[in-house]
Amino acid sequence: MTAKPAAVCAACNANLPEGRSAIYDSLFEVYACGSSCWSEWYAENEAGYKRRWTEAVDL
Ligand SMILES: [Zn+2]
């Protein structure tokens, strides 16, 4: 029986099988192989991240 992937890396689409360590982004609910893949994903999604989680305010 082959291990079914528990998650898929958001940056490189690698299957992440159960039991291995990975990075989980709890805001966007995506997985990455490691911090380098997460950084790659973040670089592509930074605008969306900012739109969702930051805004300009008057103090
Ligand atoms: Zn990856």
PDB file of C-alpha atoms and ligand atoms in Angstrom:
ATOM      1  CA  MET A   1       0.000   0.000   0.000  1.00  0.00           C
ATOM      2  CA  THR A   2       1.463   3.337  -1.013  1.00  0.00           C
ATOM      3  CA  ALA A   3       1.257   6.204   1.425  1.00  0.00           C
ATOM      4  CA  LYS A   4      -1.223   8.734   0.215  1.00  0.00           C
ATOM      5  CA  PRO A   5      -0.005  12.305   0.324  1.00  0.00           C
ATOM      6  CA  ALA A   6      -1.203  14.194   3.364  1.00  0.00           C
ATOM      7  CA  ALA A   7      -0.689  17.527   1.659  1.00  0.00           C
ATOM      8  CA  VAL A   8       0.734  19.120  -1.471  1.00  0.00           C
ATOM      9  CA  CYS A   9       3.414  21.792  -1.480  1.00  0.00           C
ATOM     10  CA  ALA A  10       1.931  25.116  -2.588  1.00  0.00           C
ATOM     11  CA  ALA A  11       5.158  26.161  -4.308  1.00  0.00           C
ATOM     12  CA  CYS A  12       6.433  23.090  -6.163  1.00  0.00           C
ATOM     13  CA  ASN A  13       3.372  20.799  -5.979  1.00  0.00           C
ATOM     14  CA  ALA A  14       5.388  17.992  -4.400  1.00  0.00           C
ATOM     15  CA  ASN A  15       3.331  15.422  -2.547  1.00  0.00           C
ATOM     16  CA  LEU A  16       4.009  15.635   1.162  1.00  0.00           C
ATOM     17  CA  PRO A  17       3.358  12.218   2.683  1.00  0.00           C
ATOM     18  CA  GLU A  18       2.203  11.703   6.219  1.00  0.00           C
ATOM     19  CA  GLY A  19       5.052  11.515   8.682  1.00  0.00           C
ATOM     20  CA  ARG A  20       7.418  14.000   7.109  1.00  0.00           C
ATOM     21  CA  SER A  21       7.824  17.522   8.376  1.00  0.00           C
ATOM     22  CA  ALA A  22       6.559  20.461   6.371  1.00  0.00           C
ATOM     23  CA  ILE A  23       5.718  24.109   6.772  1.00  0.00           C
ATOM     24  CA  TYR A  24       2.062  24.953   7.306  1.00  0.00           C
ATOM     25  CA  ASP A  25       0.811  28.472   6.734  1.00  0.00           C
ATOM     26  CA  SER A  26      -2.111  28.785   9.104  1.00  0.00           C
ATOM     27  CA  LEU A  27      -3.410  32.026   7.603  1.00  0.00           C
ATOM     28  CA  PHE A  28      -3.694  30.789   4.039  1.00  0.00           C
ATOM     29  CA  GLU A  29      -3.943  27.127   4.970  1.00  0.00           C
ATOM     30  CA  VAL A  30      -1.272  25.974   2.569  1.00  0.00           C
ATOM     31  CA  TYR A  31       1.589  23.550   3.018  1.00  0.00           C
ATOM     32  CA  ALA A  32       5.161  23.808   1.778  1.00  0.00           C
ATOM     33  CA  CYS A  33       8.111  21.388   1.753  1.00  0.00           C
ATOM     34  CA  GLY A  34      10.149  23.723   3.886  1.00  0.00           C
ATOM     35  CA  SER A  35      10.969  27.336   4.451  1.00  0.00           C
ATOM     36  CA  SER A  36      12.509  27.773   1.002  1.00  0.00           C
ATOM     37  CA  CYS A  37       9.341  26.585  -0.712  1.00  0.00           C
ATOM     38  CA  TRP A  38       7.244  28.690   1.624  1.00  0.00           C
ATOM     39  CA  SER A  39       9.357  31.756   0.774  1.00  0.00           C
ATOM     40  CA  GLU A  40       8.822  31.033  -2.906  1.00  0.00           C
ATOM     41  CA  TRP A  41       5.077  30.735  -2.376  1.00  0.00           C
ATOM     42  CA  TYR A  42       5.009  33.876  -0.275  1.00  0.00           C
ATOM     43  CA  ALA A  43       6.948  35.848  -2.895  1.00  0.00           C
ATOM     44  CA  GLU A  44       4.228  35.003  -5.415  1.00  0.00           C
ATOM     45  CA  ASN A  45       1.382  35.684  -3.012  1.00  0.00           C
ATOM     46  CA  GLU A  46       2.642  38.636  -1.044  1.00  0.00           C
ATOM     47  CA  ALA A  47       0.140  41.031  -2.615  1.00  0.00           C
ATOM     48  CA  GLY A  48      -2.785  38.804  -1.653  1.00  0.00           C
ATOM     49  CA  TYR A  49      -1.346  38.349   1.802  1.00  0.00           C
ATOM     50  CA  LYS A  50      -1.148  42.084   2.326  1.00  0.00           C
ATOM     51  CA  ARG A  51      -4.596  42.640   0.906  1.00  0.00           C
ATOM     52  CA  ARG A  52      -6.031  40.126   3.295  1.00  0.00           C
ATOM     53  CA  TRP A  53      -4.120  40.932   6.443  1.00  0.00           C
ATOM     54  CA  THR A  54      -2.967  44.534   6.348  1.00  0.00           C
ATOM     55  CA  GLU A  55      -4.552  47.879   5.553  1.00  0.00           C
ATOM     56  CA  ALA A  56      -3.682  51.553   5.744  1.00  0.00           C
ATOM     57  CA  VAL A  57      -5.233  53.238   8.754  1.00  0.00           C
ATOM     58  CA  ASP A  58      -5.444  56.730  10.205  1.00  0.00           C
ATOM     59  CA  LEU A  59      -4.139  56.859  13.758  1.00  0.00           C
TER      60      LEU A  59
HETATM   61 ZN    ZN B   1       7.981  22.403  -2.308  1.00  0.00          ZN
END
